[in-house]
């Protein structure tokens, strides 16, 4: 095996040196240095040899075309083998929405375009790759489970999941993960006022996702009260189960208060960019919307909690109404886990970035399915998304920011709002 120029240089340098001092220094070490350089280069060359050139390497002739033809005939033909209700059950969405997602992936990334390899054979189609992704997300199955039907290997399925999540977040995230704009805020407040909650924007809570393949070095951080490594999702949902806020990635050893202090839920409100929420309860005017929360959340003016031990009929009526309305977020978590079993069972991925992309993609798909399957004027619902004119800010931005946060964390406002809502619900249900 020929040596590299570095090794030859060391050998020539050792043979041409005539100084006695250099001979004393290099005689003992030069041979070892030359040997080490040669061994390292040999090892590097062996690593670069690709497995495809080895005789006897296992290569499965999967017949990709057959897998694509079966898939198209079963689900995407003009008269498919399986009717629409079975497509809806297995893909978690209607065929029209799935085809829209496939077209978006094909248009915006080369990975999902069907290409020919060096041998001239057609590769996997976008329908094959995204069908494998949906089976993994919907059923939580291992990556090689769909190989027998879709003829797609484990590595390709895993890579398809990662690429699909990136495309969905980039293309649909700004719309389906947005915070409520003016139109959304008006609609949410009108819907919740009809339910007896004027000024309410949604319900907030956290959900834990078990991380089965959490590295041992991180398990002390991610193990919480369940003694299993988990990652936390903080979310806000409305009555129609739309998830308006999604914050994922903090370790399971934290509680809801720790997550709240790190999330961006109240960032727009503190910076002055949130839409105005003006409403009146029991004769008192308020300018900040609120979220229904459980007992662990702090007594801030943006949260309304239940009364653990009600002492009067009015407090009992309020506690019952608050606990019933706060089930919106619990129902949203239940539907999200039922639709996408991958976030219900233990995750098998090793890196947290992939888990974050998967959870975010499941929330996007959840909102897309809700929008696709309800009777709603989409022109009103998505009117002026991303084009809202920001209100003028106070020139002294730091002082305005701190003042807003003091108002958010005002326990007195929290108590006053709670008392007003207690009286509001008591009068609403005919109390005297």
Coordinates of C-alpha atoms in Angstrom, one line a residue:
X1 CA 0.0 0.0 0.0
X2 CA 1.6 3.4 -1.0
X3 CA 2.2 5.9 1.8
X4 CA 0.9 9.4 1.9
X5 CA 3.0 12.5 1.2
X6 CA 3.1 13.1 4.9
X7 CA 4.5 9.7 5.7
X8 CA 7.1 10.0 2.9
X9 CA 8.1 13.4 4.1
X10 CA 8.7 12.1 7.6
X11 CA 10.8 9.2 6.2
X12 CA 12.8 11.5 3.9
X13 CA 13.3 13.9 6.7
X14 CA 14.6 11.1 9.0
X15 CA 17.1 9.8 6.4
X16 CA 18.4 13.2 5.2
X17 CA 19.0 14.6 8.7
X18 CA 22.7 14.7 9.4
X19 CA 22.8 16.7 12.6
X20 CA 23.6 14.6 15.6
X21 CA 21.1 16.4 17.8
X22 CA 18.3 15.6 15.4
X23 CA 19.4 12.0 15.2
X24 CA 19.2 11.6 18.9
X25 CA 15.6 13.1 19.0
X26 CA 14.2 11.3 15.9
X27 CA 15.9 7.9 15.9
X28 CA 13.5 6.5 18.6
X29 CA 10.3 8.4 17.7
X30 CA 10.4 8.6 13.9
X31 CA 9.7 5.0 13.2
X32 CA 6.7 5.0 15.6
X33 CA 5.4 8.2 14.0
X34 CA 5.7 6.8 10.4
X35 CA 3.9 3.6 11.5
X36 CA 1.1 5.5 13.2
X37 CA 0.5 7.7 10.1
X38 CA 0.4 4.7 7.8
X39 CA -2.0 2.7 10.0
X40 CA -4.3 5.7 10.4
X41 CA -4.5 6.2 6.7
X42 CA -5.2 2.6 6.1
X43 CA -8.0 2.6 8.5
X44 CA -9.5 5.8 6.9
X45 CA -9.4 4.2 3.5
X46 CA -11.2 1.1 4.8
X47 CA -13.9 3.2 6.3
X48 CA -14.6 4.9 3.0
X49 CA -15.2 1.6 1.1
X50 CA -19.0 1.6 0.3
X51 CA -20.9 -1.5 1.1
X52 CA -22.5 -1.5 -2.3
X53 CA -19.3 -2.7 -4.0
X54 CA -19.0 -5.8 -1.7
X55 CA -19.8 -9.2 -3.2
X56 CA -22.7 -10.9 -1.4
X57 CA -24.2 -7.7 0.1
X58 CA -27.9 -8.2 0.9
X59 CA -30.0 -6.3 -1.6
X60 CA -33.8 -6.9 -1.6
X61 CA -35.5 -6.5 -4.9
X62 CA -38.6 -4.8 -3.5
X63 CA -40.3 -4.1 -6.8
X64 CA -41.1 -0.5 -6.0
X65 CA -43.4 -0.1 -9.0
X66 CA -45.6 -3.0 -7.8
X67 CA -46.0 -1.3 -4.4
X68 CA -46.9 2.0 -6.0
X69 CA -49.4 0.3 -8.4
X70 CA -51.1 -1.5 -5.5
X71 CA -51.3 1.6 -3.4
X72 CA -52.8 3.7 -6.3
X73 CA -55.3 1.0 -7.1
X74 CA -56.4 0.5 -3.5
X75 CA -56.8 4.1 -2.5
X76 CA -56.3 6.7 -5.2
X77 CA -57.9 5.2 -8.3
X78 CA -61.1 6.7 -9.7
X79 CA -63.0 3.8 -8.2
X80 CA -60.7 2.6 -5.4
X81 CA -60.7 -0.8 -3.8
X82 CA -61.3 0.7 -0.3
X83 CA -64.1 3.2 0.2
X84 CA -63.6 6.7 1.6
X85 CA -64.5 5.8 5.1
X86 CA -61.7 3.3 5.3
X87 CA -59.3 5.8 3.8
X88 CA -60.4 8.3 6.5
X89 CA -59.8 5.7 9.2
X90 CA -56.3 4.6 8.0
X91 CA -55.0 8.0 6.9
X92 CA -56.8 10.0 9.6
X93 CA -58.0 12.5 7.0
X94 CA -60.0 12.7 3.8
X95 CA -58.4 11.8 0.5
X96 CA -58.7 15.4 -0.9
X97 CA -56.7 16.7 2.1
X98 CA -54.1 14.0 1.7
X99 CA -53.7 14.8 -2.1
X100 CA -53.3 18.5 -1.2
X101 CA -50.4 17.6 1.2
X102 CA -48.8 15.3 -1.4
X103 CA -48.9 18.1 -4.0
X104 CA -47.3 20.5 -1.5
X105 CA -44.5 18.1 -0.7
X106 CA -43.8 17.3 -4.4
X107 CA -43.7 21.0 -5.3
X108 CA -41.6 22.3 -2.4
X109 CA -38.9 19.6 -2.1
X110 CA -37.0 17.4 -4.5
X111 CA -37.0 14.4 -2.0
X112 CA -40.6 13.6 -2.7
X113 CA -40.4 13.8 -6.5
X114 CA -40.2 10.5 -8.2
X115 CA -36.8 10.1 -9.9
X116 CA -34.8 7.4 -11.6
X117 CA -31.7 6.0 -10.0
X118 CA -28.3 5.3 -11.8
X119 CA -29.7 2.1 -13.2
X120 CA -32.7 3.8 -14.7
X121 CA -35.2 2.4 -12.3
X122 CA -38.0 4.6 -11.0
X123 CA -37.8 5.3 -7.3
X124 CA -40.6 5.6 -4.7
X125 CA -43.5 8.0 -5.5
X126 CA -44.6 10.7 -3.1
X127 CA -47.8 8.7 -2.4
X128 CA -45.7 5.8 -1.2
X129 CA -43.4 7.8 1.0
X130 CA -46.1 9.9 2.6
X131 CA -48.3 6.9 3.0
X132 CA -45.5 5.2 5.0
X133 CA -45.2 8.4 7.0
X134 CA -48.9 8.5 7.8
X135 CA -48.9 4.9 8.9
X136 CA -46.0 5.6 11.3
X137 CA -47.7 8.7 12.7
X138 CA -51.2 7.3 12.9
X139 CA -50.5 3.8 14.2
X140 CA -47.1 4.4 16.0
X141 CA -45.7 1.3 14.1
X142 CA -42.0 0.6 13.6
X143 CA -40.4 2.0 10.5
X144 CA -40.2 -1.3 8.6
X145 CA -43.8 -2.4 9.3
X146 CA -45.1 -1.0 6.0
X147 CA -42.4 -2.7 4.0
X148 CA -44.5 -5.7 2.9
X149 CA -47.3 -3.5 1.5
X150 CA -45.6 -0.3 0.3
X151 CA -42.3 -2.0 -0.6
X152 CA -40.4 0.7 1.2
X153 CA -37.4 0.0 3.5
X154 CA -36.8 1.1 7.1
X155 CA -34.1 3.7 6.3
X156 CA -36.3 5.3 3.6
X157 CA -39.3 5.4 5.9
X158 CA -37.3 7.1 8.7
X159 CA -35.9 9.6 6.3
X160 CA -39.3 10.3 4.8
X161 CA -40.7 11.0 8.3
X162 CA -37.9 13.6 8.9
X163 CA -38.3 15.2 5.5
X164 CA -42.1 15.3 5.7
X165 CA -42.1 17.0 9.1
X166 CA -39.7 19.7 7.9
X167 CA -41.8 20.4 4.8
X168 CA -45.1 20.5 6.9
X169 CA -43.6 22.9 9.4
X170 CA -42.1 25.2 6.8
X171 CA -45.2 25.3 4.5
X172 CA -48.2 25.0 6.9
X173 CA -46.7 26.2 10.3
X174 CA -47.3 29.9 9.8
X175 CA -51.1 29.3 9.2
X176 CA -51.9 26.3 11.4
X177 CA -49.6 27.2 14.3
X178 CA -50.4 30.9 14.4
X179 CA -51.6 32.7 17.5
X180 CA -55.1 34.2 17.3
X181 CA -55.3 37.4 15.3
X182 CA -58.1 40.0 15.6
X183 CA -60.7 38.0 13.7
X184 CA -59.8 34.8 15.7
X185 CA -59.9 36.7 19.0
X186 CA -63.4 38.2 18.2
X187 CA -64.7 34.8 17.2
X188 CA -63.3 33.0 20.2
X189 CA -64.6 35.6 22.7
X190 CA -68.1 35.5 21.1
X191 CA -68.2 31.7 21.3
X192 CA -67.0 31.6 24.9
X193 CA -69.3 34.4 26.0
X194 CA -72.2 32.3 24.7
X195 CA -70.9 29.5 27.0
X196 CA -70.9 31.9 29.9
X197 CA -67.2 32.9 29.8
X198 CA -66.7 36.4 28.5
X199 CA -63.1 37.2 27.8
X200 CA -62.0 33.6 27.7
X201 CA -59.5 32.7 24.9
X202 CA -59.1 28.9 25.6
X203 CA -57.9 26.3 28.1
X204 CA -54.3 25.6 28.9
X205 CA -52.5 22.4 30.2
X206 CA -49.5 20.2 29.6
X207 CA -49.1 16.7 28.3
X208 CA -46.1 14.3 28.7
X209 CA -44.7 12.2 25.8
X210 CA -42.6 9.2 26.9
X211 CA -39.1 9.1 25.4
X212 CA -38.3 5.4 25.2
X213 CA -34.8 5.9 23.6
X214 CA -33.7 8.8 25.8
X215 CA -29.9 8.6 26.1
X216 CA -28.7 7.5 29.5
X217 CA -26.8 10.8 30.1
X218 CA -30.1 12.7 29.8
X219 CA -32.4 10.5 31.8
X220 CA -31.8 12.3 35.1
X221 CA -33.1 15.5 33.5
X222 CA -36.1 14.0 31.6
X223 CA -37.4 11.6 34.3
X224 CA -40.2 13.1 36.3
X225 CA -42.8 11.8 38.7
X226 CA -43.6 8.8 36.3
X227 CA -39.9 7.7 36.6
X228 CA -39.8 7.4 32.8
X229 CA -38.1 10.0 30.5
X230 CA -40.7 12.3 29.1
X231 CA -40.9 15.5 27.1
X232 CA -43.6 18.1 27.8
X233 CA -46.1 19.7 25.4
X234 CA -47.8 22.9 26.6
X235 CA -50.9 23.7 24.6
X236 CA -54.0 26.0 24.5
X237 CA -57.2 24.7 22.9
X238 CA -60.6 26.1 22.2
X239 CA -64.0 24.4 22.3
X240 CA -63.7 23.1 18.7
X241 CA -60.4 21.4 19.7
X242 CA -58.2 23.8 17.6
X243 CA -54.8 24.1 19.2
X244 CA -53.8 27.7 19.3
X245 CA -50.6 27.4 21.2
X246 CA -47.9 24.7 21.0
X247 CA -44.7 24.7 23.0
X248 CA -42.8 21.4 23.1
X249 CA -39.3 20.3 24.2
X250 CA -38.8 20.8 27.9
X251 CA -37.8 17.8 30.1
X252 CA -40.4 15.9 32.0
X253 CA -38.8 16.7 35.4
X254 CA -40.3 20.2 35.2
X255 CA -43.9 21.1 36.2
X256 CA -46.5 23.3 34.5
X257 CA -45.2 26.4 36.2
X258 CA -41.6 25.9 35.0
X259 CA -42.9 25.3 31.5
X260 CA -45.1 28.4 31.6
X261 CA -42.1 30.6 32.6
X262 CA -40.2 29.4 29.5
X263 CA -42.9 29.3 26.9
X264 CA -43.9 32.1 24.5
X265 CA -47.6 32.0 25.5
X266 CA -47.7 35.5 27.0
X267 CA -44.9 37.0 24.9
X268 CA -47.2 38.8 22.4
X269 CA -49.3 40.2 25.3
X270 CA -46.2 41.5 27.1
X271 CA -44.7 43.1 24.0
X272 CA -48.0 44.8 23.0
X273 CA -48.6 42.8 19.8
X274 CA -51.6 40.8 21.0
X275 CA -55.1 41.8 19.8
X276 CA -57.2 43.8 22.2
X277 CA -59.6 42.0 24.5
X278 CA -62.1 44.3 26.0
X279 CA -65.0 42.9 27.9
X280 CA -67.1 43.5 31.0
X281 CA -68.0 41.1 33.8
X282 CA -70.3 42.0 36.7
X283 CA -69.9 45.7 36.0
X284 CA -66.1 45.7 35.9
X285 CA -64.1 46.3 32.7
X286 CA -61.1 44.2 31.7
X287 CA -58.5 44.5 28.9
X288 CA -56.7 41.2 28.9
X289 CA -58.2 37.8 27.9
X290 CA -57.7 34.8 30.1
X291 CA -57.3 31.0 30.0
X292 CA -58.9 28.4 32.1
X293 CA -56.3 26.5 34.1
X294 CA -56.0 23.9 36.8
X295 CA -54.8 24.5 40.4
X296 CA -51.0 24.4 39.8
X297 CA -51.0 27.6 37.7
X298 CA -50.2 30.9 39.4
X299 CA -52.8 33.4 40.4
X300 CA -52.3 35.8 37.5
X301 CA -54.8 38.0 35.8
X302 CA -54.6 35.9 32.6
X303 CA -55.7 32.6 34.3
X304 CA -59.0 31.6 35.9
X305 CA -58.8 28.5 38.2
X306 CA -61.4 26.5 39.9
X307 CA -62.2 26.6 43.6
X308 CA -60.9 23.5 45.3
X309 CA -63.2 23.6 48.4
X310 CA -66.3 25.7 47.5
X311 CA -68.1 27.1 50.6
X312 CA -71.3 28.4 48.9
X313 CA -73.7 27.4 46.2
X314 CA -72.3 30.2 44.0
X315 CA -68.7 29.0 44.3
X316 CA -69.9 25.4 43.7
X317 CA -71.7 26.4 40.5
X318 CA -68.6 28.3 39.3
X319 CA -66.3 25.4 40.1
X320 CA -68.5 23.0 38.2
X321 CA -68.7 25.3 35.2
X322 CA -65.0 26.0 35.2
X323 CA -64.0 22.3 35.4
X324 CA -66.4 21.4 32.6
X325 CA -65.2 24.1 30.3
X326 CA -61.5 23.3 31.0
X327 CA -62.1 19.9 29.5
X328 CA -61.6 21.5 26.1
X329 CA -57.8 21.0 26.4
X330 CA -58.1 17.5 27.8
X331 CA -60.4 16.6 24.9
X332 CA -57.9 18.1 22.4
X333 CA -55.1 16.0 23.9
X334 CA -57.2 12.9 23.7
X335 CA -58.1 13.5 20.1
X336 CA -54.5 14.3 19.2
X337 CA -53.3 11.0 20.8
X338 CA -56.1 9.0 19.2
X339 CA -55.4 10.4 15.7
X340 CA -51.6 10.0 16.0
X341 CA -50.7 7.0 18.1
X342 CA -47.0 7.9 17.8
X343 CA -47.5 10.7 20.4
X344 CA -49.4 8.4 22.7
X345 CA -46.9 5.5 23.0
X346 CA -43.2 5.7 23.8
X347 CA -41.1 7.4 21.2
X348 CA -38.4 5.3 19.5
X349 CA -36.4 8.2 18.0
X350 CA -33.0 9.1 19.5
X351 CA -32.7 12.8 18.9
X352 CA -34.9 15.4 20.5
X353 CA -35.0 17.6 17.3
X354 CA -36.8 14.9 15.4
X355 CA -39.3 14.4 18.3
X356 CA -40.0 18.1 18.3
X357 CA -40.7 18.1 14.5
X358 CA -43.0 15.1 14.8
X359 CA -45.0 16.6 17.6
X360 CA -45.3 19.9 15.8
X361 CA -46.3 18.1 12.6
X362 CA -49.0 16.2 14.4
X363 CA -50.4 19.4 15.8
X364 CA -50.4 21.0 12.3
X365 CA -52.2 17.9 10.9
X366 CA -54.7 17.9 13.8
X367 CA -55.6 21.6 13.0
X368 CA -55.8 20.9 9.2
X369 CA -58.2 18.0 9.8
X370 CA -60.4 20.1 12.0
X371 CA -60.5 22.8 9.4
X372 CA -61.2 20.4 6.6
X373 CA -64.0 18.6 8.4
X374 CA -66.2 21.3 9.7
X375 CA -68.6 23.7 8.1
X376 CA -66.8 27.0 8.4
X377 CA -66.4 30.1 6.3
X378 CA -62.7 29.8 5.6
X379 CA -62.5 33.2 4.1
X380 CA -63.5 34.7 7.4
X381 CA -61.4 32.2 9.4
X382 CA -58.2 32.9 7.5
X383 CA -58.9 36.5 6.6
X384 CA -55.8 38.6 6.8
X385 CA -53.6 35.9 8.3
X386 CA -50.1 37.4 8.9
X387 CA -51.1 40.8 7.6
X388 CA -52.3 42.3 10.9
X389 CA -51.1 45.9 11.5
X390 CA -49.3 46.0 14.8
X391 CA -50.6 48.5 17.3
X392 CA -48.4 51.5 18.1
X393 CA -46.0 50.8 21.0
X394 CA -45.0 52.9 23.9
X395 CA -41.7 54.7 23.1
X396 CA -40.4 53.5 26.4
X397 CA -40.6 49.9 25.4
X398 CA -38.8 48.4 28.4
X399 CA -41.0 50.2 30.9
X400 CA -44.1 49.3 29.0
X401 CA -43.0 45.7 28.9
X402 CA -42.4 45.5 32.6
X403 CA -45.7 47.3 33.3
X404 CA -47.6 44.8 31.2
X405 CA -45.9 41.9 33.0
X406 CA -46.8 43.4 36.4
X407 CA -50.4 43.6 35.2
X408 CA -50.3 39.9 34.1
X409 CA -48.9 38.7 37.4
X410 CA -51.3 40.8 39.5
X411 CA -52.9 38.5 42.0
X412 CA -55.5 41.1 43.0
X413 CA -56.8 41.3 39.4
X414 CA -57.0 37.5 39.4
X415 CA -59.1 37.5 42.6
X416 CA -61.3 40.2 41.3
X417 CA -61.9 38.4 38.0
X418 CA -62.7 35.2 39.8
X419 CA -65.2 36.9 42.0
X420 CA -66.9 38.6 39.1
X421 CA -67.1 35.3 37.2
X422 CA -68.6 33.6 40.3
X423 CA -71.3 36.2 40.4
X424 CA -71.8 36.1 36.6
X425 CA -72.4 32.3 36.6
X426 CA -74.6 32.4 39.7
X427 CA -76.8 35.0 38.1
X428 CA -76.7 33.2 34.7
X429 CA -78.1 30.0 36.3
X430 CA -80.9 31.8 38.1
X431 CA -79.2 32.3 41.5
X432 CA -80.6 34.8 43.9

